[in-house]
mmCIF file of C-alpha atoms and ligand atoms in Angstrom:
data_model
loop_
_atom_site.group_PDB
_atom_site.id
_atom_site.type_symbol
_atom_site.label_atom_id
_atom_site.label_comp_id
_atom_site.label_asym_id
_atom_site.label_seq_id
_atom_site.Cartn_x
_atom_site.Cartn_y
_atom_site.Cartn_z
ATOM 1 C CA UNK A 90 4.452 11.816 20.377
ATOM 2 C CA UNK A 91 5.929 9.791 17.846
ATOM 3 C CA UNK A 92 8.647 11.717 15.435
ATOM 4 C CA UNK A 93 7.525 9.712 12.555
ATOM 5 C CA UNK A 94 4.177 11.303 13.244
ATOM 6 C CA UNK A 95 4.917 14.353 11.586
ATOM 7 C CA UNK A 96 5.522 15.512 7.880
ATOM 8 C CA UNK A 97 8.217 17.799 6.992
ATOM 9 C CA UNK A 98 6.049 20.980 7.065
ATOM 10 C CA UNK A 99 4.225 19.557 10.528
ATOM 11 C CA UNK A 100 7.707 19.260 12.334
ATOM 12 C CA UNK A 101 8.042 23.102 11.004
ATOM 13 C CA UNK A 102 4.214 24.366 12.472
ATOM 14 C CA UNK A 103 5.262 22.394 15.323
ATOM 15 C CA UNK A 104 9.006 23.338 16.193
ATOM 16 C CA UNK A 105 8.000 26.991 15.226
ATOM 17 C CA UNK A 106 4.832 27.068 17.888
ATOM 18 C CA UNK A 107 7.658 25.813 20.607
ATOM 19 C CA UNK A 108 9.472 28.954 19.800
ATOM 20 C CA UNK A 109 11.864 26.978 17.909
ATOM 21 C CA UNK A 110 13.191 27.836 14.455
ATOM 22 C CA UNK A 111 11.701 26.548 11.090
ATOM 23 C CA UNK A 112 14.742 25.312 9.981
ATOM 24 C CA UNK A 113 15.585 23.501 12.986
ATOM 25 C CA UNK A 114 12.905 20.318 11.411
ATOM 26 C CA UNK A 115 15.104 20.316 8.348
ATOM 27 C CA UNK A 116 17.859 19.456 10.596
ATOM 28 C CA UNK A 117 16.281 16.927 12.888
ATOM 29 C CA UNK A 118 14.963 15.430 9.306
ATOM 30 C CA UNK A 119 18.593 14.834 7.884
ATOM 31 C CA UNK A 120 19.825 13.377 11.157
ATOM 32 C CA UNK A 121 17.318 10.626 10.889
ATOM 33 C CA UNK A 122 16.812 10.318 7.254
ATOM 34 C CA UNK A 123 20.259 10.748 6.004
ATOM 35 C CA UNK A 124 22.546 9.431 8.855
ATOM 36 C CA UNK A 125 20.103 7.319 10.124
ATOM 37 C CA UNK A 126 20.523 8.446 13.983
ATOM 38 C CA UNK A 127 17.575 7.624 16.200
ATOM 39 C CA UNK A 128 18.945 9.376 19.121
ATOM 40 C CA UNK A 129 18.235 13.257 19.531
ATOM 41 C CA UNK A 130 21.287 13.768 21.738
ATOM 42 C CA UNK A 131 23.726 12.203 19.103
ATOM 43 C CA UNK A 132 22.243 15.291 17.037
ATOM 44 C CA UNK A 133 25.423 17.538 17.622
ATOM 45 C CA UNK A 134 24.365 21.055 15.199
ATOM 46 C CA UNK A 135 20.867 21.097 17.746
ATOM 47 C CA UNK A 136 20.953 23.510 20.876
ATOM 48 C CA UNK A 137 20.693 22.006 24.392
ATOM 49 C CA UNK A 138 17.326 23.382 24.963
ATOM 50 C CA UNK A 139 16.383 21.717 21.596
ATOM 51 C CA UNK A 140 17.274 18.257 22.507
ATOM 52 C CA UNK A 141 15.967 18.611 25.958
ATOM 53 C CA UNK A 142 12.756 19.869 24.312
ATOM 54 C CA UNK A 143 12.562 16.660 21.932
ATOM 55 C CA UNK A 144 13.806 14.524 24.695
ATOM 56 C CA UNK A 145 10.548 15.445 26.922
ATOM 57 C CA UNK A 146 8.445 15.256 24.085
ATOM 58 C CA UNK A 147 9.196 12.937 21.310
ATOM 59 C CA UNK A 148 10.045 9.656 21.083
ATOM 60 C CA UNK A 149 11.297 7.280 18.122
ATOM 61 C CA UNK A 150 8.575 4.513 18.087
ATOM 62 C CA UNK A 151 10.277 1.760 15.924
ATOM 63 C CA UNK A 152 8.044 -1.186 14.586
ATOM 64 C CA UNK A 153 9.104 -4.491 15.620
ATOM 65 C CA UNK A 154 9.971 -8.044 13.537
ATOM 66 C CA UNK A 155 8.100 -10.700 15.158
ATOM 67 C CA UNK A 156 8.389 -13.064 12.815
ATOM 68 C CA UNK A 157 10.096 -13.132 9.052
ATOM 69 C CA UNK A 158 8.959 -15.778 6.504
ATOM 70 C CA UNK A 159 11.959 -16.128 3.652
ATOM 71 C CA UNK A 160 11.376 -17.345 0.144
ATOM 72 C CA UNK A 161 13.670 -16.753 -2.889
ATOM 73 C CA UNK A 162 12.183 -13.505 -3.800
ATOM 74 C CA UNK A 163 10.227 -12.546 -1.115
ATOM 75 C CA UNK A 164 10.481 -11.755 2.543
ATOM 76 C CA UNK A 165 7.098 -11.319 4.452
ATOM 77 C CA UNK A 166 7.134 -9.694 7.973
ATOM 78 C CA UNK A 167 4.937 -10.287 10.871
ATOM 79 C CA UNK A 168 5.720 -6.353 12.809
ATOM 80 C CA UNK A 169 4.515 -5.343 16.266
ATOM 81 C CA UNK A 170 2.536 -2.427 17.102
ATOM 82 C CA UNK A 171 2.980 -0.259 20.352
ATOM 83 C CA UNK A 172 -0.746 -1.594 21.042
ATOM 84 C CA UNK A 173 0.333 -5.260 20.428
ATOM 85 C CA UNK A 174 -1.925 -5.239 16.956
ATOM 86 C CA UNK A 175 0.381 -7.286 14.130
ATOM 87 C CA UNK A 176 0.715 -6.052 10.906
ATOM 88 C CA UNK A 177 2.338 -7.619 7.870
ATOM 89 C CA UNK A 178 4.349 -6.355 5.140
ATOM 90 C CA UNK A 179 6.600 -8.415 2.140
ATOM 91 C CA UNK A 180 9.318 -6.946 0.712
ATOM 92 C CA UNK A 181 10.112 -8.337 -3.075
ATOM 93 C CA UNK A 182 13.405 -8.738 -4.824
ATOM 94 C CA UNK A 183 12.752 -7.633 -8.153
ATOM 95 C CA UNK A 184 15.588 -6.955 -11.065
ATOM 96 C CA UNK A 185 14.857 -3.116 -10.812
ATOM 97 C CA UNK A 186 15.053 -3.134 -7.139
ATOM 98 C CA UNK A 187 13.688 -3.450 -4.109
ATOM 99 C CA UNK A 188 9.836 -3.177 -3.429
ATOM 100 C CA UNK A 189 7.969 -2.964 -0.279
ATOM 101 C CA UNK A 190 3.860 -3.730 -0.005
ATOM 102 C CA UNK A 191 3.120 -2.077 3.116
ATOM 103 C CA UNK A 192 -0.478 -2.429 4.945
ATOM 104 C CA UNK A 193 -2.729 0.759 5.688
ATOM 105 C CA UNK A 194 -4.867 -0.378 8.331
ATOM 106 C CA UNK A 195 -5.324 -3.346 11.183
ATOM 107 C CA UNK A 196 -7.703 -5.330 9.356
ATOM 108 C CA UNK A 197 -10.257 -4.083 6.898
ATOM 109 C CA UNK A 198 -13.743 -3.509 6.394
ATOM 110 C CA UNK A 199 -14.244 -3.598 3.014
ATOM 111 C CA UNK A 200 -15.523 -7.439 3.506
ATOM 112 C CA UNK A 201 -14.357 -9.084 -0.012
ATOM 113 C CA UNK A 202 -15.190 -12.444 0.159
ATOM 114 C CA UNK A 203 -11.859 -13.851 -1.117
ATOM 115 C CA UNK A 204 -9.734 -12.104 1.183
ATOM 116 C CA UNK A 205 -8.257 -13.164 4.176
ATOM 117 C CA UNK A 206 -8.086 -9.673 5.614
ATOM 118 C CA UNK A 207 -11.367 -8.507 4.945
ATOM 119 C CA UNK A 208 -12.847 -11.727 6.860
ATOM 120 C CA UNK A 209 -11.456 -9.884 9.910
ATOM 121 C CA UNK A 210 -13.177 -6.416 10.575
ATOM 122 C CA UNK A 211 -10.923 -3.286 10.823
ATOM 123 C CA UNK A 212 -9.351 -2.578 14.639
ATOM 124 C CA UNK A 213 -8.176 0.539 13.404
ATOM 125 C CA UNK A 214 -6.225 2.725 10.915
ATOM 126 C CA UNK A 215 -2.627 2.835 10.775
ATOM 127 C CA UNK A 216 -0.927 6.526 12.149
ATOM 128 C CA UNK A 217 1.434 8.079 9.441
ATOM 129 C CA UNK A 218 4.360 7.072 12.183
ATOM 130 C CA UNK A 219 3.517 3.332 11.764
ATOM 131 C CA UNK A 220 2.972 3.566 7.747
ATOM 132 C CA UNK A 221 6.654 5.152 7.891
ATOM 133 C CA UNK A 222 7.428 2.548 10.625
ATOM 134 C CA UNK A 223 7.467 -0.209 8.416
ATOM 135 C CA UNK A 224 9.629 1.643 5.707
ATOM 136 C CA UNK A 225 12.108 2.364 8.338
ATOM 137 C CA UNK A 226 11.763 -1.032 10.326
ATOM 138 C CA UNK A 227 12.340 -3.086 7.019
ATOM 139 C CA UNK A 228 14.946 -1.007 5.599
ATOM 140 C CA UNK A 229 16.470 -1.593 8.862
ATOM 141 C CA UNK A 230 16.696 -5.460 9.299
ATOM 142 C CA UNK A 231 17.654 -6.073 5.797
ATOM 143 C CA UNK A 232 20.109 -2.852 5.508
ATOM 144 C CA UNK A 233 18.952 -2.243 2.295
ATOM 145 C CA UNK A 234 17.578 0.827 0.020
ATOM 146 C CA UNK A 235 14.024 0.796 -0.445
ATOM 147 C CA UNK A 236 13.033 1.676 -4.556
ATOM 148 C CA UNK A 237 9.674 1.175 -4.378
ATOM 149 C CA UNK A 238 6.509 0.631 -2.402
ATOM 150 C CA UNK A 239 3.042 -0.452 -2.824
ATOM 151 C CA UNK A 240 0.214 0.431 -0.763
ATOM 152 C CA UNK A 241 -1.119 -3.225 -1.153
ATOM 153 C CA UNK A 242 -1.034 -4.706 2.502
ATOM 154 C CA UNK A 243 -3.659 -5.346 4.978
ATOM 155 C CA UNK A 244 -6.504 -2.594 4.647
ATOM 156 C CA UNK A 245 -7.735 -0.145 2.659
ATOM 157 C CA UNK A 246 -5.659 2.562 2.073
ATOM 158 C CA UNK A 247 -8.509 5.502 0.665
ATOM 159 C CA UNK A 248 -10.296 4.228 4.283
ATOM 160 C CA UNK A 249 -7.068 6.300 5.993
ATOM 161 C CA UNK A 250 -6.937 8.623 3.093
ATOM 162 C CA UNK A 251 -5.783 11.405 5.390
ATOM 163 C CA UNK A 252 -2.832 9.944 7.045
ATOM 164 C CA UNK A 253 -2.069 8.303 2.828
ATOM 165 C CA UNK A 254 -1.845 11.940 1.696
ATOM 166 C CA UNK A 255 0.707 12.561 4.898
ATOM 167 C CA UNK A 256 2.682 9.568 3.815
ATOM 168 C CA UNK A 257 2.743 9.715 0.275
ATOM 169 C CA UNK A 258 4.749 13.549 1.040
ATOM 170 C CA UNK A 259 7.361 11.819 3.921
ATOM 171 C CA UNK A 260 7.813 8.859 1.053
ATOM 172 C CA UNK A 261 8.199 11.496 -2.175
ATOM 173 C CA UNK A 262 10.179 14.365 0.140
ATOM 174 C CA UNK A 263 14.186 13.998 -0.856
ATOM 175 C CA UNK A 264 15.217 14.885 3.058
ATOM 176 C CA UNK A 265 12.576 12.242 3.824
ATOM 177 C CA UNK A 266 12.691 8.393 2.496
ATOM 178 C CA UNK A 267 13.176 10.200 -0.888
ATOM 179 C CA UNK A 268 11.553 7.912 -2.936
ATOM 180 C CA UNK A 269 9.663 9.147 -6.418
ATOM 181 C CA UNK A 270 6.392 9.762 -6.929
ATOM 182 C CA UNK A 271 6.220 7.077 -9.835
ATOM 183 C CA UNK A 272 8.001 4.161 -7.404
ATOM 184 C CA UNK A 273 4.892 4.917 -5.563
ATOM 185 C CA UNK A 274 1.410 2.814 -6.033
ATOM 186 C CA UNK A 275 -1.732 2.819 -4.319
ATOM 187 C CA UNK A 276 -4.014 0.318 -4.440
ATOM 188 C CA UNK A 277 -7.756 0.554 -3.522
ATOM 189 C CA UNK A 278 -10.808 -1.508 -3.616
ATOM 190 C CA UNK A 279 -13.076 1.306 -5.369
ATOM 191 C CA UNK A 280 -13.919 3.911 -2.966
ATOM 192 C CA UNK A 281 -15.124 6.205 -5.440
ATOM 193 C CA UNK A 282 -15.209 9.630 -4.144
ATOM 194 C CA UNK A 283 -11.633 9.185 -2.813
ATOM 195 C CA UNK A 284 -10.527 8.547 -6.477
ATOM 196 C CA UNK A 285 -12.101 11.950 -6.840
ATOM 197 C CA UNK A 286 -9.679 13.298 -4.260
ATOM 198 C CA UNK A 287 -7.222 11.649 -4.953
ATOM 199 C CA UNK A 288 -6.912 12.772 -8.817
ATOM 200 C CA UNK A 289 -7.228 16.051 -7.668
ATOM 201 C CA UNK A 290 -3.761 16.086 -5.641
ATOM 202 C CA UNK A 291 -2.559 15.619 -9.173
ATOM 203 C CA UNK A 292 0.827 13.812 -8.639
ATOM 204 C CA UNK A 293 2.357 11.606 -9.973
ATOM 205 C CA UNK A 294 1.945 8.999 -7.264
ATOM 206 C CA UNK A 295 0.543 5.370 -9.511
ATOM 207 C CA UNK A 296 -2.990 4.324 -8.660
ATOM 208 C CA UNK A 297 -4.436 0.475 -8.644
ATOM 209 C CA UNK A 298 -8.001 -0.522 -9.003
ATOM 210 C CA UNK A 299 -9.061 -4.382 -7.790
ATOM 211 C CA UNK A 300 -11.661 -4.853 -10.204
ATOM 212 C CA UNK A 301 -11.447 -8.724 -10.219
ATOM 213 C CA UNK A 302 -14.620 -8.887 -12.122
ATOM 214 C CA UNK A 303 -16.050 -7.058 -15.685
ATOM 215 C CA UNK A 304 -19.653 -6.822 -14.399
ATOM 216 C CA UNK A 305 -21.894 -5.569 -11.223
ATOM 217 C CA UNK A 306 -23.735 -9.035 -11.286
ATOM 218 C CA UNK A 307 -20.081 -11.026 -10.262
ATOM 219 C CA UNK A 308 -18.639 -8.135 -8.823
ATOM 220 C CA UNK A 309 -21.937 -7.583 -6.348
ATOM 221 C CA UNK A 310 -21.115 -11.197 -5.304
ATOM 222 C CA UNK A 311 -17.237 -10.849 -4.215
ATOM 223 C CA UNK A 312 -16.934 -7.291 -3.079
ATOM 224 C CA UNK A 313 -19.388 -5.506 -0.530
ATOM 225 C CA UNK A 314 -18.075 -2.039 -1.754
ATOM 226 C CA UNK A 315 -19.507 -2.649 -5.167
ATOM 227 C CA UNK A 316 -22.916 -2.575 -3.926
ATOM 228 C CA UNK A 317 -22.287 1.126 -2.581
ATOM 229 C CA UNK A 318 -20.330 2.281 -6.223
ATOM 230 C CA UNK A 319 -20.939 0.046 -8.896
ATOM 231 C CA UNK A 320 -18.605 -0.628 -11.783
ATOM 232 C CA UNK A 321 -19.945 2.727 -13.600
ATOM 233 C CA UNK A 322 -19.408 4.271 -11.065
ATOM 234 C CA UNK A 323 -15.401 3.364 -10.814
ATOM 235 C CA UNK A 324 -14.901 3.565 -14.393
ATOM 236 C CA UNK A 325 -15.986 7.308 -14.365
ATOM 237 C CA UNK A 326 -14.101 7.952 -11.483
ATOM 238 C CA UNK A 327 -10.893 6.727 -13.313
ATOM 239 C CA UNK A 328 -11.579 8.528 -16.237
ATOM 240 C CA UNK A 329 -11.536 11.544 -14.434
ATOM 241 C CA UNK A 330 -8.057 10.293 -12.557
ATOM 242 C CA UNK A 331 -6.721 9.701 -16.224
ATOM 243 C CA UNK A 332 -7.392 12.987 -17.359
ATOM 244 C CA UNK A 333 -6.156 14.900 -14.436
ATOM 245 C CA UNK A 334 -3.227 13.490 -14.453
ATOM 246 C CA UNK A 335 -2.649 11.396 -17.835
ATOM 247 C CA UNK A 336 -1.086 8.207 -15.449
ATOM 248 C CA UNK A 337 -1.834 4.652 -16.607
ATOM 249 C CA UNK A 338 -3.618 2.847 -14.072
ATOM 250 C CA UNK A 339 -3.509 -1.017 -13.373
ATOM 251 C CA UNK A 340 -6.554 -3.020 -13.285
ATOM 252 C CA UNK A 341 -6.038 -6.008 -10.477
ATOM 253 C CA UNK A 342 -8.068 -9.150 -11.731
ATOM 254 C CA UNK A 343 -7.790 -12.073 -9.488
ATOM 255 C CA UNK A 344 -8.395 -15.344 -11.223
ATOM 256 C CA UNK A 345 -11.128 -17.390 -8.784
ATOM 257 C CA UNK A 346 -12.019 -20.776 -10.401
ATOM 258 C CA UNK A 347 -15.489 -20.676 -11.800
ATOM 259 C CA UNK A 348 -16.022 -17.182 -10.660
ATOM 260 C CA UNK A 349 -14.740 -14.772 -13.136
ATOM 261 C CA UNK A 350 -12.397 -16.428 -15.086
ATOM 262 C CA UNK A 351 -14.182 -17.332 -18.171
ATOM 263 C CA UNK A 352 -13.611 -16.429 -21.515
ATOM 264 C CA UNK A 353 -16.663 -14.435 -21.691
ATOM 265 C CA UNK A 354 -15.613 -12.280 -18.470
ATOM 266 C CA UNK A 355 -12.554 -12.042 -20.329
ATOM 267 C CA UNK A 356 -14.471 -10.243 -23.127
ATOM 268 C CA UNK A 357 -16.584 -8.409 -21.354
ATOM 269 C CA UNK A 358 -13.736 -7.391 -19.527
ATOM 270 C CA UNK A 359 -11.798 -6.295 -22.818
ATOM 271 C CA UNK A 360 -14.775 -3.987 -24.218
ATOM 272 C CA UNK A 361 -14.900 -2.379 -20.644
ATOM 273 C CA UNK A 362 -11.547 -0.607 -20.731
ATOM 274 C CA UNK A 363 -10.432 -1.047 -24.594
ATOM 275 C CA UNK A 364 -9.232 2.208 -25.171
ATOM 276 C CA UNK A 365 -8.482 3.419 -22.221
ATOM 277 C CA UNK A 366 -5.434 4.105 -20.583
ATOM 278 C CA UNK A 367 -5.111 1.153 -18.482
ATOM 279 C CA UNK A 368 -2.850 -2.447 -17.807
ATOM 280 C CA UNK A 369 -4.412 -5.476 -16.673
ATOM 281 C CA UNK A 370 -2.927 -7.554 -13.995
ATOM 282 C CA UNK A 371 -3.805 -10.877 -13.789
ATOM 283 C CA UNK A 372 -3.465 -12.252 -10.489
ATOM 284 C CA UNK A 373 -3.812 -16.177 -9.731
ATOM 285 C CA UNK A 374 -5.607 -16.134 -6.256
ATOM 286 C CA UNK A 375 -3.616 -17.160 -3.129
ATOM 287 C CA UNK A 376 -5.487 -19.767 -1.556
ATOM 288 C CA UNK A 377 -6.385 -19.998 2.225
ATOM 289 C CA UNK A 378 -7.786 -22.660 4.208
ATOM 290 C CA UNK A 379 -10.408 -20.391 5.571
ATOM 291 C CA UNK A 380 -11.783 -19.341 2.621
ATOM 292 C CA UNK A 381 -13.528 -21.706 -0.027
ATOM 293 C CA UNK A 382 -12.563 -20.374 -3.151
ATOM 294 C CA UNK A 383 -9.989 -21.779 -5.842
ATOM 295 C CA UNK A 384 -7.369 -20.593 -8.020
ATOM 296 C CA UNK A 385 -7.806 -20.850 -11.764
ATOM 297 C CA UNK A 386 -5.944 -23.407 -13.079
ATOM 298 C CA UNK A 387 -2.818 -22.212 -15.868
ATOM 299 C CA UNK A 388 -4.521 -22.341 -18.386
ATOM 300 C CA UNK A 389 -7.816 -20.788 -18.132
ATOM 301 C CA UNK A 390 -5.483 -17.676 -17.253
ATOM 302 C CA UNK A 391 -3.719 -18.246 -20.209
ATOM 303 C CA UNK A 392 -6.973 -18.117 -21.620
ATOM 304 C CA UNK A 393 -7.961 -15.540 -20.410
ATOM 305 C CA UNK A 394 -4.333 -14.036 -21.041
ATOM 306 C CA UNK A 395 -4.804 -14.262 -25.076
ATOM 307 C CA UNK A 396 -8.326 -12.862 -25.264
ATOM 308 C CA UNK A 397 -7.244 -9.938 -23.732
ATOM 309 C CA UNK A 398 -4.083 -9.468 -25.863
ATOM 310 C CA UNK A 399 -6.113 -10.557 -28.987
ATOM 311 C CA UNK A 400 -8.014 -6.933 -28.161
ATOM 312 C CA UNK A 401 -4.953 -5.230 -27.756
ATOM 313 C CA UNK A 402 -5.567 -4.878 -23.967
ATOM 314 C CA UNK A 403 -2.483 -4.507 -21.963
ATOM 315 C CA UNK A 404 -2.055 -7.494 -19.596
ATOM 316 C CA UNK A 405 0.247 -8.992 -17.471
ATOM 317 C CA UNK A 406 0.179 -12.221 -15.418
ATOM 318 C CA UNK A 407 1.316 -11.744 -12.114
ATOM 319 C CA UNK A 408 4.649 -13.025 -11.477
ATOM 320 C CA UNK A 409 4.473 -15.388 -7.756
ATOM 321 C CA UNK A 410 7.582 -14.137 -5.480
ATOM 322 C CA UNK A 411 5.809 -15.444 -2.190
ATOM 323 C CA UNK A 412 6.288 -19.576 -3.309
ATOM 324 C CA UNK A 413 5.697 -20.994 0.350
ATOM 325 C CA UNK A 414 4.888 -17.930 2.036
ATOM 326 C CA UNK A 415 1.645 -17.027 3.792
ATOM 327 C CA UNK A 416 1.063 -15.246 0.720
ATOM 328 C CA UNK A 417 -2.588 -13.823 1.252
ATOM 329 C CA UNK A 418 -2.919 -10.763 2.241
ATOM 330 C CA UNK A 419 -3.365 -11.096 5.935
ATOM 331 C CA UNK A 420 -2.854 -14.581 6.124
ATOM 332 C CA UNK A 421 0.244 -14.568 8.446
ATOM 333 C CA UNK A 422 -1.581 -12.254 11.085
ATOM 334 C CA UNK A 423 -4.554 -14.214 10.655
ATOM 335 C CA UNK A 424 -2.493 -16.874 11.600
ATOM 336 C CA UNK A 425 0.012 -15.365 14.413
ATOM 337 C CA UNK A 426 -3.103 -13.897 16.026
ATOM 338 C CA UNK A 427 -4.981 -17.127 15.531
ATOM 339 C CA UNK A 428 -8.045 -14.867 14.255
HETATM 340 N N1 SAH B 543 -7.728 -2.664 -0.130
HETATM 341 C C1 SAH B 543 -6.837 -2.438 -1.226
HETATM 342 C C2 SAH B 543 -5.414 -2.893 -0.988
HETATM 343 C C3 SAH B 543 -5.168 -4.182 -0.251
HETATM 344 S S1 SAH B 543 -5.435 -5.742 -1.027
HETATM 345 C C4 SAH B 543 -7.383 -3.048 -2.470
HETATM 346 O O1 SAH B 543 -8.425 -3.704 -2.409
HETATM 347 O O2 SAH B 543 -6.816 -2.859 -3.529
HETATM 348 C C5 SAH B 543 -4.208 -5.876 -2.240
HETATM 349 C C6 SAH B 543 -4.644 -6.765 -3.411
HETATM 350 O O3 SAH B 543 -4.575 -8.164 -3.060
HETATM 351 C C7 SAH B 543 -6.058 -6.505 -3.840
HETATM 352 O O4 SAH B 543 -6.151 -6.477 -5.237
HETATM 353 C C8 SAH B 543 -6.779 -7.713 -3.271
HETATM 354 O O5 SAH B 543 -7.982 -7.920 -3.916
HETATM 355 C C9 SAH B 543 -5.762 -8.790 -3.476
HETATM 356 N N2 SAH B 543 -5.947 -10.018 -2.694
HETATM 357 C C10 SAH B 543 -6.583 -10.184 -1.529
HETATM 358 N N3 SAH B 543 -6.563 -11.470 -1.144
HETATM 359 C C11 SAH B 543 -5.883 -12.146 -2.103
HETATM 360 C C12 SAH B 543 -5.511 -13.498 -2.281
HETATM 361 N N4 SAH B 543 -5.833 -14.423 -1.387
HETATM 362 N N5 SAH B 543 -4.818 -13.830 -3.386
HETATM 363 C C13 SAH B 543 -4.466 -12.893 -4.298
HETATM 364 N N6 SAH B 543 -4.770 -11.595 -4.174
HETATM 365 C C14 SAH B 543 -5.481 -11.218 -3.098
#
């Protein structure tokens, strides 16, 4: 088994069931998160028939770099699996710090139509080790401090909700990667009765919603998942997220030429969520040679931009850090696995 498999309180159950001591997983914890040593018999306050224990039974499976693509702000990685399946995650260079977008799955099978990802079907979920893996791995190569992470990768993060809840405590524990709840963001195509769940954990971990369109007639056309919980559905669903736990959420709006960028999506868009408490992010669409769909040009997102303002909707347009990356999600696997 993999160490980064376990949460705090499952390296407890599990040390504990060995007829080891409880606090023994603290220790382990601090070796690796604090001092950063990947080797059990380096771990000099253990007993012998600890580390001889872990020896035979854990192992520290690091992700590998395969590949890194460098622009000014942005690194994307290209990491390895113990199967061989690639992953990709970017890590950004913002003025508050350093953000990671890790992926949640091997694929995806939510099927939007713009997405380079979600032309591929799902292989499988991600394990909690490999969603920690790519914390660690980055970290690692650049030798930096992580402040931030998005769950905006490859896949669909409330499609691994289970092993999401595991990582969002190993990210948010302070003997763990000790990062804060609110440095934390999940984003999620729409999976309604996960946003359900999810509200109900009631932290303060930040939630994203990839709306991209202010109606089920466009949003039928570019999203698969729409047709199983339609726009109402979502809405309701983040109402009940905004009450439980009072946390802004941010809308994701791509801007697809022709598609649902025109002033009177932007209006439509305005009257859906004036009043509530929610930020628009505009997002100008990476484009990919596989897929036939265009970015809007500047100014119909400026467009766009204004009406929203001129309701006194929050927006934002998203600020590029990939420049000549692969920038779509899933566009450098795509490519490395020639998919
Ligand atoms: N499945 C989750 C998270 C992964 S996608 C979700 O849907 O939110 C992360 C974001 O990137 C989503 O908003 C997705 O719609 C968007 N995205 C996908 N392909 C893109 C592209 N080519 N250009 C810009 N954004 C894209």
């Amino acid at each position: 088994m993999n160490i980064y498999d376990f949460t705090l309180t499952e390296l407890e159950e599990y040390l504990v069931k060995n007829g080891f001591k409880k606090y023994n997983a603290t220790q382990i914890i601090e070796w690796i998160y604090e001092k950063k040593v990947y080797d059990f018999n380096k771990m000099t306050n253990l007993s012998k028939k600890l580390i001889s224990f872990l020896n035979e039974n854990l192992v520290f499976e690091n992700l590998e770099v395969i590949e890194v693509e460098k622009s000014t702000l942005a690194n994307k990685y290209l990491l390895k699996l113990k199967d061989n399946n690639k992953i990709e995650c970017v890590l950004m260079n913002h003025d508050y710090g350093y953000s990671l977008c890790v992926s949640s799955q091997v694929g995806c099978n939510m099927g939007c139509s713009f997405c380079e990802s979600g032309r591929l079907k799902k292989v499988r979920d991600l394990t909690l080790g490999e969603l920690v893996g790519q914390v660690l791995c980055v970290s690692k190569y650049e030798n930096i401090r992580i402040d931030s992470i998005v769950v905006m990768g490859i896949g669909e993060p409330f499609d691994n909700f289970n092993n999401i809840k595991r990582f969002i405590s190993v990210v948010t524990n302070n003997k763990m990667i000790n990062i804060g709840q609110r440095h934390l963001t999940i984003s999620t195509c729409g999976l309604v009765p996960k946003i359900y769940e999810f509200a109900d954990l009631e932290t303060g971990v930040n939630l994203a919603i990839s709306l991209h369109a202010p109606n089920n007639e466009i949003r039928d056309k570019i999203m698969k998942v729409n047709h199983a919980y339609k726009i109402e559905k979502v809405m309701e669903a983040l109402d009940y997220y905004i009450s439980k736990t009072n946390r802004r959420v941010t809308i994701e709006y791509i801007m697809l030429e022709g598609i649902n960028d025109s002033d009177e999506c932007a209006r439509e868009l305005a009257k859906l969520i004036k009043g509530k408490l929610m930020y628009v992010n505009l997002i100008p669409y990476n484009e990919t040679s596989n897929i036939d769909m265009k970015r809007s040009n500047l100014f119909k997102i400026k467009s766009f931009y204004d009406i929203l303002k001129s309701n006194n909707i929050n927006v934002t347009i998203r600020k590029e850090m990939g420049g000549n990356l692969s920038a779509a999600c899933g566009q450098l696997r795509a490519n490395a696995e020639r998919l």
